[in-house]
PDB file of C-alpha atoms in Angstrom:
ATOM      1  CA  MET A   1     169.220 167.015  56.758  1.00  0.00           C
ATOM      2  CA  LEU A   2     171.994 164.654  57.768  1.00  0.00           C
ATOM      3  CA  LEU A   3     173.294 162.150  55.240  1.00  0.00           C
ATOM      4  CA  THR A   4     172.264 159.239  57.469  1.00  0.00           C
ATOM      5  CA  GLU A   5     168.680 160.552  57.572  1.00  0.00           C
ATOM      6  CA  MET A   6     168.300 160.686  53.801  1.00  0.00           C
ATOM      7  CA  ALA A   7     166.406 157.886  52.122  1.00  0.00           C
ATOM      8  CA  PRO A   8     168.532 155.577  50.006  1.00  0.00           C
ATOM      9  CA  PRO A   9     168.134 155.950  46.253  1.00  0.00           C
ATOM     10  CA  PRO A  10     165.700 153.581  44.492  1.00  0.00           C
ATOM     11  CA  GLY A  11     168.571 151.726  42.843  1.00  0.00           C
ATOM     12  CA  ALA A  12     170.046 150.710  46.196  1.00  0.00           C
ATOM     13  CA  GLN A  13     166.653 149.489  47.383  1.00  0.00           C
ATOM     14  CA  GLU A  14     166.300 147.444  44.208  1.00  0.00           C
ATOM     15  CA  VAL A  15     169.729 145.872  44.723  1.00  0.00           C
ATOM     16  CA  ALA A  16     168.825 145.025  48.321  1.00  0.00           C
ATOM     17  CA  GLY A  17     165.684 143.274  47.080  1.00  0.00           C
ATOM     18  CA  LEU A  18     167.606 141.389  44.411  1.00  0.00           C
ATOM     19  CA  ARG A  19     170.189 140.239  46.944  1.00  0.00           C
ATOM     20  CA  ALA A  20     167.433 139.095  49.313  1.00  0.00           C
ATOM     21  CA  GLY A  21     165.862 137.113  46.468  1.00  0.00           C
ATOM     22  CA  THR A  22     169.208 135.547  45.680  1.00  0.00           C
ATOM     23  CA  ARG A  23     169.694 134.499  49.293  1.00  0.00           C
ATOM     24  CA  ALA A  24     166.201 132.962  49.386  1.00  0.00           C
ATOM     25  CA  ALA A  25     166.845 131.064  46.148  1.00  0.00           C
ATOM     26  CA  ARG A  26     170.184 129.849  47.495  1.00  0.00           C
ATOM     27  CA  ARG A  27     168.531 128.539  50.657  1.00  0.00           C
ATOM     28  CA  GLY A  28     165.907 126.749  48.589  1.00  0.00           C
ATOM     29  CA  ALA A  29     168.512 125.133  46.351  1.00  0.00           C
ATOM     30  CA  LEU A  30     170.615 123.980  49.300  1.00  0.00           C
ATOM     31  CA  VAL A  31     167.564 122.612  51.105  1.00  0.00           C
ATOM     32  CA  ALA A  32     166.557 120.635  48.009  1.00  0.00           C
ATOM     33  CA  LEU A  33     170.104 119.355  47.607  1.00  0.00           C
ATOM     34  CA  SER A  34     170.683 118.243  51.186  1.00  0.00           C
ATOM     35  CA  ALA A  35     167.179 116.837  51.664  1.00  0.00           C
ATOM     36  CA  SER A  36     167.389 114.825  48.428  1.00  0.00           C
ATOM     37  CA  ILE A  37     170.720 113.256  49.344  1.00  0.00           C
ATOM     38  CA  ALA A  38     169.666 112.565  52.935  1.00  0.00           C
ATOM     39  CA  LEU A  39     166.345 110.969  51.947  1.00  0.00           C
ATOM     40  CA  LEU A  40     167.798 108.921  49.103  1.00  0.00           C
ATOM     41  CA  THR A  41     170.666 107.665  51.269  1.00  0.00           C
ATOM     42  CA  THR A  42     168.361 106.772  54.158  1.00  0.00           C
ATOM     43  CA  VAL A  43     165.948 104.839  51.961  1.00  0.00           C
ATOM     44  CA  GLN A  44     168.777 102.873  50.358  1.00  0.00           C
ATOM     45  CA  LEU A  45     170.327 102.102  53.742  1.00  0.00           C
ATOM     46  CA  LEU A  46     167.014 100.720  54.940  1.00  0.00           C
ATOM     47  CA  ALA A  47     166.623  98.720  51.721  1.00  0.00           C
ATOM     48  CA  ASP A  48     170.041  97.151  52.195  1.00  0.00           C
ATOM     49  CA  ARG A  49     169.069  96.143  55.725  1.00  0.00           C
ATOM     50  CA  ALA A  50     165.737  94.630  54.734  1.00  0.00           C
ATOM     51  CA  THR A  51     165.648  90.936  55.539  1.00  0.00           C
ATOM     52  CA  THR A  52     163.094  89.825  52.946  1.00  0.00           C
ATOM     53  CA  ARG A  53     162.276  90.619  49.334  1.00  0.00           C
ATOM     54  CA  GLU A  54     158.849  91.824  50.368  1.00  0.00           C
ATOM     55  CA  GLN A  55     160.465  94.443  52.589  1.00  0.00           C
ATOM     56  CA  THR A  56     163.016  95.453  49.959  1.00  0.00           C
ATOM     57  CA  LEU A  57     160.584  96.058  47.086  1.00  0.00           C
ATOM     58  CA  PRO A  58     158.658  99.085  48.498  1.00  0.00           C
ATOM     59  CA  LEU A  59     161.937 100.667  49.561  1.00  0.00           C
ATOM     60  CA  ALA A  60     163.352 100.142  46.070  1.00  0.00           C
ATOM     61  CA  VAL A  61     160.260 101.768  44.563  1.00  0.00           C
ATOM     62  CA  LEU A  62     160.559 104.653  47.026  1.00  0.00           C
ATOM     63  CA  SER A  63     164.241 105.062  46.152  1.00  0.00           C
ATOM     64  CA  LEU A  64     163.386 105.276  42.457  1.00  0.00           C
ATOM     65  CA  ALA A  65     160.610 107.792  43.154  1.00  0.00           C
ATOM     66  CA  VAL A  66     162.875 109.990  45.293  1.00  0.00           C
ATOM     67  CA  PHE A  67     165.612 109.935  42.669  1.00  0.00           C
ATOM     68  CA  THR A  68     163.159 110.740  39.871  1.00  0.00           C
ATOM     69  CA  VAL A  69     161.714 113.702  41.753  1.00  0.00           C
ATOM     70  CA  ALA A  70     165.043 114.928  43.163  1.00  0.00           C
ATOM     71  CA  LEU A  71     166.721 115.524  39.799  1.00  0.00           C
ATOM     72  CA  PRO A  72     164.213 118.063  38.400  1.00  0.00           C
ATOM     73  CA  VAL A  73     163.730 119.731  41.797  1.00  0.00           C
ATOM     74  CA  MET A  74     167.485 120.205  42.208  1.00  0.00           C
ATOM     75  CA  ALA A  75     167.827 121.443  38.634  1.00  0.00           C
ATOM     76  CA  ILE A  76     164.950 123.944  38.929  1.00  0.00           C
ATOM     77  CA  THR A  77     165.981 125.364  42.303  1.00  0.00           C
ATOM     78  CA  GLN A  78     169.589 125.767  41.225  1.00  0.00           C
ATOM     79  CA  TYR A  79     168.546 127.379  37.948  1.00  0.00           C
ATOM     80  CA  VAL A  80     166.459 129.915  39.887  1.00  0.00           C
ATOM     81  CA  TRP A  81     169.407 130.532  42.206  1.00  0.00           C
ATOM     82  CA  GLY A  82     171.739 131.145  39.291  1.00  0.00           C
ATOM     83  CA  ALA A  83     169.278 133.366  37.429  1.00  0.00           C
ATOM     84  CA  ARG A  84     168.639 135.579  40.459  1.00  0.00           C
ATOM     85  CA  SER A  85     172.346 135.760  41.241  1.00  0.00           C
ATOM     86  CA  ARG A  86     173.168 136.866  37.698  1.00  0.00           C
ATOM     87  CA  ARG A  87     170.420 139.484  37.782  1.00  0.00           C
ATOM     88  CA  ALA A  88     171.708 140.887  41.067  1.00  0.00           C
ATOM     89  CA  ARG A  89     175.305 141.044  39.823  1.00  0.00           C
ATOM     90  CA  ARG A  90     174.215 142.738  36.604  1.00  0.00           C
ATOM     91  CA  ARG A  91     172.336 145.417  38.538  1.00  0.00           C
ATOM     92  CA  GLU A  92     175.280 145.882  40.918  1.00  0.00           C
ATOM     93  CA  ARG A  93     177.577 146.587  37.979  1.00  0.00           C
ATOM     94  CA  GLU A  94     175.093 149.081  36.559  1.00  0.00           C
ATOM     95  CA  LEU A  95     174.871 151.025  39.840  1.00  0.00           C
ATOM     96  CA  TYR A  96     178.293 150.601  41.412  1.00  0.00           C
ATOM     97  CA  ALA A  97     180.439 149.756  38.357  1.00  0.00           C
ATOM     98  CA  VAL A  98     181.533 146.543  40.078  1.00  0.00           C
ATOM     99  CA  ALA A  99     179.803 143.471  41.493  1.00  0.00           C
ATOM    100  CA  ARG A 100     180.595 141.853  44.788  1.00  0.00           C
ATOM    101  CA  SER A 101     183.502 139.400  44.822  1.00  0.00           C
ATOM    102  CA  GLY A 102     182.965 136.127  42.983  1.00  0.00           C
ATOM    103  CA  ARG A 103     185.481 134.149  45.032  1.00  0.00           C
ATOM    104  CA  ALA A 104     182.686 132.351  46.885  1.00  0.00           C
ATOM    105  CA  ARG A 105     181.158 131.225  43.587  1.00  0.00           C
ATOM    106  CA  ALA A 106     184.438 129.606  42.565  1.00  0.00           C
ATOM    107  CA  LEU A 107     184.198 127.377  45.648  1.00  0.00           C
ATOM    108  CA  THR A 108     180.427 126.913  45.783  1.00  0.00           C
ATOM    109  CA  ARG A 109     180.023 125.604  42.259  1.00  0.00           C
ATOM    110  CA  PRO A 110     182.460 122.655  42.598  1.00  0.00           C
ATOM    111  CA  ALA A 111     180.811 121.774  45.924  1.00  0.00           C
ATOM    112  CA  VAL A 112     177.385 121.717  44.288  1.00  0.00           C
ATOM    113  CA  ALA A 113     178.804 119.646  41.408  1.00  0.00           C
ATOM    114  CA  VAL A 114     180.139 117.093  43.906  1.00  0.00           C
ATOM    115  CA  CYS A 115     176.678 116.872  45.472  1.00  0.00           C
ATOM    116  CA  TRP A 116     175.221 116.237  42.020  1.00  0.00           C
ATOM    117  CA  ALA A 117     177.785 113.471  41.455  1.00  0.00           C
ATOM    118  CA  VAL A 118     176.860 111.868  44.784  1.00  0.00           C
ATOM    119  CA  THR A 119     173.142 112.020  43.949  1.00  0.00           C
ATOM    120  CA  LEU A 120     173.723 110.409  40.567  1.00  0.00           C
ATOM    121  CA  LEU A 121     175.868 107.673  42.078  1.00  0.00           C
ATOM    122  CA  LEU A 122     173.092 106.889  44.525  1.00  0.00           C
ATOM    123  CA  GLY A 123     170.606 106.804  41.664  1.00  0.00           C
ATOM    124  CA  TRP A 124     172.745 104.400  39.667  1.00  0.00           C
ATOM    125  CA  THR A 125     172.391 101.791  42.438  1.00  0.00           C
ATOM    126  CA  VAL A 126     168.585 101.713  42.168  1.00  0.00           C
ATOM    127  CA  PRO A 127     168.510  98.775  39.671  1.00  0.00           C
ATOM    128  CA  ARG A 128     170.504  96.688  42.133  1.00  0.00           C
ATOM    129  CA  LEU A 129     167.827  97.283  44.774  1.00  0.00           C
ATOM    130  CA  PHE A 130     165.151  95.945  42.436  1.00  0.00           C
ATOM    131  CA  ARG A 131     167.339  92.954  41.683  1.00  0.00           C
ATOM    132  CA  SER A 132     167.665  92.298  45.407  1.00  0.00           C
ATOM    133  CA  ALA A 133     163.863  92.429  45.606  1.00  0.00           C
ATOM    134  CA  ALA A 134     163.661  89.836  42.795  1.00  0.00           C
ATOM    135  CA  ALA A 135     162.028  92.387  40.471  1.00  0.00           C
ATOM    136  CA  TYR A 136     164.333  91.382  37.640  1.00  0.00           C
ATOM    137  CA  ALA A 137     162.162  92.816  34.854  1.00  0.00           C
ATOM    138  CA  VAL A 138     162.210  96.268  36.433  1.00  0.00           C
ATOM    139  CA  ALA A 139     165.953  96.060  37.074  1.00  0.00           C
ATOM    140  CA  ASP A 140     166.627  95.088  33.452  1.00  0.00           C
ATOM    141  CA  ALA A 141     164.404  97.915  32.191  1.00  0.00           C
ATOM    142  CA  LEU A 142     166.190 100.482  34.368  1.00  0.00           C
ATOM    143  CA  ARG A 143     169.721  99.411  33.467  1.00  0.00           C
ATOM    144  CA  PRO A 144     169.854 101.006  29.953  1.00  0.00           C
ATOM    145  CA  LEU A 145     168.343 104.190  31.362  1.00  0.00           C
ATOM    146  CA  VAL A 146     171.019 104.308  34.044  1.00  0.00           C
ATOM    147  CA  GLU A 147     173.748 103.702  31.477  1.00  0.00           C
ATOM    148  CA  ALA A 148     172.438 106.528  29.276  1.00  0.00           C
ATOM    149  CA  LEU A 149     172.238 108.808  32.302  1.00  0.00           C
ATOM    150  CA  ALA A 150     175.831 107.907  33.179  1.00  0.00           C
ATOM    151  CA  VAL A 151     177.052 108.930  29.729  1.00  0.00           C
ATOM    152  CA  LEU A 152     175.128 112.208  29.870  1.00  0.00           C
ATOM    153  CA  SER A 153     176.440 112.865  33.364  1.00  0.00           C
ATOM    154  CA  LEU A 154     180.048 112.375  32.304  1.00  0.00           C
ATOM    155  CA  ALA A 155     179.577 114.730  29.352  1.00  0.00           C
ATOM    156  CA  ALA A 156     177.915 117.312  31.603  1.00  0.00           C
ATOM    157  CA  GLY A 157     180.778 116.967  34.075  1.00  0.00           C
ATOM    158  CA  VAL A 158     183.384 117.722  31.413  1.00  0.00           C
ATOM    159  CA  LEU A 159     181.413 120.735  30.188  1.00  0.00           C
ATOM    160  CA  PHE A 160     181.018 121.955  33.755  1.00  0.00           C
ATOM    161  CA  LEU A 161     184.769 121.768  34.410  1.00  0.00           C
ATOM    162  CA  LEU A 162     185.498 123.780  31.270  1.00  0.00           C
ATOM    163  CA  TRP A 163     182.844 126.369  32.084  1.00  0.00           C
ATOM    164  CA  TRP A 164     183.906 126.631  35.740  1.00  0.00           C
ATOM    165  CA  ALA A 165     187.566 127.103  34.813  1.00  0.00           C
ATOM    166  CA  ARG A 166     186.687 129.817  32.271  1.00  0.00           C
ATOM    167  CA  ASP A 167     184.383 131.627  34.717  1.00  0.00           C
ATOM    168  CA  SER A 168     186.956 131.437  37.515  1.00  0.00           C
ATOM    169  CA  VAL A 169     189.632 132.965  35.294  1.00  0.00           C
ATOM    170  CA  LEU A 170     187.297 135.774  34.223  1.00  0.00           C
ATOM    171  CA  THR A 171     186.274 136.443  37.828  1.00  0.00           C
ATOM    172  CA  LEU A 172     189.918 136.624  38.895  1.00  0.00           C
ATOM    173  CA  ALA A 173     190.727 138.976  36.019  1.00  0.00           C
ATOM    174  CA  ARG A 174     187.844 141.305  36.958  1.00  0.00           C
ATOM    175  CA  ALA A 175     188.942 141.297  40.587  1.00  0.00           C
ATOM    176  CA  LEU A 176     192.475 142.267  39.609  1.00  0.00           C
ATOM    177  CA  ARG A 177     191.302 145.028  37.271  1.00  0.00           C
ATOM    178  CA  SER A 178     188.875 146.625  39.695  1.00  0.00           C
ATOM    179  CA  GLY A 179     190.002 148.433  42.778  1.00  0.00           C
ATOM    180  CA  GLY A 180     187.085 147.140  44.828  1.00  0.00           C
ATOM    181  CA  SER A 181     183.725 148.694  45.573  1.00  0.00           C
ATOM    182  CA  PRO A 182     183.451 152.449  45.021  1.00  0.00           C
ATOM    183  CA  GLY A 183     182.090 152.636  48.556  1.00  0.00           C
ATOM    184  CA  ASP A 184     178.634 153.984  47.901  1.00  0.00           C
ATOM    185  CA  PRO A 185     177.225 154.771  51.391  1.00  0.00           C
ATOM    186  CA  TRP A 186     173.825 153.366  50.388  1.00  0.00           C
ATOM    187  CA  ASP A 187     175.198 150.102  49.018  1.00  0.00           C
ATOM    188  CA  PRO A 188     173.360 147.510  51.172  1.00  0.00           C
ATOM    189  CA  GLY A 189     176.198 145.058  50.537  1.00  0.00           C
ATOM    190  CA  ALA A 190     178.931 147.283  51.908  1.00  0.00           C
ATOM    191  CA  GLY A 191     180.707 145.817  54.901  1.00  0.00           C
ATOM    192  CA  ARG A 192     179.969 142.576  56.684  1.00  0.00           C
ATOM    193  CA  ARG A 193     177.501 143.767  59.299  1.00  0.00           C
ATOM    194  CA  ALA A 194     174.943 141.116  58.384  1.00  0.00           C
ATOM    195  CA  ARG A 195     177.451 138.363  59.090  1.00  0.00           C
ATOM    196  CA  LYS A 196     178.239 139.433  62.641  1.00  0.00           C
ATOM    197  CA  GLY A 197     174.889 138.801  64.274  1.00  0.00           C
ATOM    198  CA  ALA A 198     173.670 135.827  66.265  1.00  0.00           C
ATOM    199  CA  GLY A 199     171.321 134.871  63.432  1.00  0.00           C
ATOM    200  CA  PHE A 200     174.184 134.318  61.029  1.00  0.00           C
ATOM    201  CA  ARG A 201     176.090 132.210  63.560  1.00  0.00           C
ATOM    202  CA  THR A 202     173.000 130.122  64.284  1.00  0.00           C
ATOM    203  CA  SER A 203     172.335 129.576  60.593  1.00  0.00           C
ATOM    204  CA  ARG A 204     175.930 128.536  60.004  1.00  0.00           C
ATOM    205  CA  ALA A 205     175.770 126.091  62.927  1.00  0.00           C
ATOM    206  CA  LEU A 206     172.551 124.555  61.575  1.00  0.00           C
ATOM    207  CA  TRP A 207     173.979 124.146  58.087  1.00  0.00           C
ATOM    208  CA  THR A 208     177.089 122.568  59.602  1.00  0.00           C
ATOM    209  CA  GLY A 209     174.932 120.117  61.543  1.00  0.00           C
ATOM    210  CA  ALA A 210     172.981 119.210  58.403  1.00  0.00           C
ATOM    211  CA  ALA A 211     176.194 118.688  56.433  1.00  0.00           C
ATOM    212  CA  VAL A 212     177.683 116.468  59.148  1.00  0.00           C
ATOM    213  CA  ALA A 213     174.511 114.356  59.282  1.00  0.00           C
ATOM    214  CA  VAL A 214     174.435 113.944  55.494  1.00  0.00           C
ATOM    215  CA  VAL A 215     178.116 113.003  55.358  1.00  0.00           C
ATOM    216  CA  ALA A 216     177.555 110.451  58.144  1.00  0.00           C
ATOM    217  CA  LEU A 217     174.680 108.895  56.167  1.00  0.00           C
ATOM    218  CA  LEU A 218     176.824 108.740  53.035  1.00  0.00           C
ATOM    219  CA  ALA A 219     179.638 107.109  55.010  1.00  0.00           C
ATOM    220  CA  ALA A 220     177.186 104.485  56.228  1.00  0.00           C
ATOM    221  CA  ARG A 221     175.927 103.954  52.662  1.00  0.00           C
ATOM    222  CA  ALA A 222     179.549 103.416  51.575  1.00  0.00           C
ATOM    223  CA  HIS A 223     179.942 100.869  54.435  1.00  0.00           C
ATOM    224  CA  LEU A 224     182.623 102.955  56.128  1.00  0.00           C
ATOM    225  CA  TRP A 225     180.714 102.409  59.367  1.00  0.00           C
ATOM    226  CA  GLU A 226     177.656 100.429  60.392  1.00  0.00           C
ATOM    227  CA  PRO A 227     175.322 102.529  62.555  1.00  0.00           C
ATOM    228  CA  ALA A 228     172.236 101.060  64.114  1.00  0.00           C
ATOM    229  CA  THR A 229     168.950 101.610  62.322  1.00  0.00           C
ATOM    230  CA  GLY A 230     167.851 104.004  65.045  1.00  0.00           C
ATOM    231  CA  VAL A 231     170.989 106.078  64.454  1.00  0.00           C
ATOM    232  CA  VAL A 232     170.180 106.200  60.731  1.00  0.00           C
ATOM    233  CA  TYR A 233     166.724 107.580  61.479  1.00  0.00           C
ATOM    234  CA  GLY A 234     168.280 110.044  63.926  1.00  0.00           C
ATOM    235  CA  LEU A 235     170.808 111.314  61.379  1.00  0.00           C
ATOM    236  CA  PHE A 236     168.102 111.736  58.769  1.00  0.00           C
ATOM    237  CA  THR A 237     165.947 113.673  61.246  1.00  0.00           C
ATOM    238  CA  VAL A 238     168.870 115.934  62.171  1.00  0.00           C
ATOM    239  CA  ALA A 239     169.648 116.634  58.500  1.00  0.00           C
ATOM    240  CA  LEU A 240     166.015 117.412  57.699  1.00  0.00           C
ATOM    241  CA  VAL A 241     165.326 119.534  60.772  1.00  0.00           C
ATOM    242  CA  CYS A 242     168.510 121.549  60.424  1.00  0.00           C
ATOM    243  CA  THR A 243     167.795 122.413  56.787  1.00  0.00           C
ATOM    244  CA  VAL A 244     164.138 123.277  57.439  1.00  0.00           C
ATOM    245  CA  VAL A 245     164.953 125.459  60.449  1.00  0.00           C
ATOM    246  CA  THR A 246     167.720 127.153  58.479  1.00  0.00           C
ATOM    247  CA  ASP A 247     165.347 127.796  55.599  1.00  0.00           C
ATOM    248  CA  GLU A 248     162.898 129.485  57.940  1.00  0.00           C
TER     249      GLU A 248
END
């Protein structure tokens, strides 16, 4: 029997399943991240453009609800992503004596941290929306919570920088020590065949479109440009559709 006709060993099949689970968890985490930022930014843009207090109040409540739901959803999806990624890397080391390169993680983690910072900054403006809606009691009640969240966020940011720097150094040291993959012919991660197809290019284009739409919404929220309300709805739709289609 030819080597190419032999069934791959069970360990390689397990690693392929673990990698597929990691990719699914990553998609879910990125969808939650981009959708949360896009929705929160859009709602706050509409609240800023409301002409009356009666119009501002429901948008302020919706902004608070989105922010309250977004934080645990982002945390849970990213925890699942990290847990599955660690499990896959651990199994890779057991089978192949080396895990795939961690250079992408060194860039992905700061990017995700920046998205967290943006989400928190958007959340910190929620009391101002209630103040604009003349709901002063709610705004005053939210202010100490926002201040406490700001302190916790700063502490978490410092801890993240220390952890990320340590992990990056360890990843670099492992990459220098190892001579690369042992080249197991059944290693489903060997080569870059999966990244050469039309599906990968389409997915990358969709994620790029979602990122551009989210950045445009954030620029409008920062008053770097003043798009029409219809354009705001259009950007939000593009961001949402691109992430959903990519997830499928």
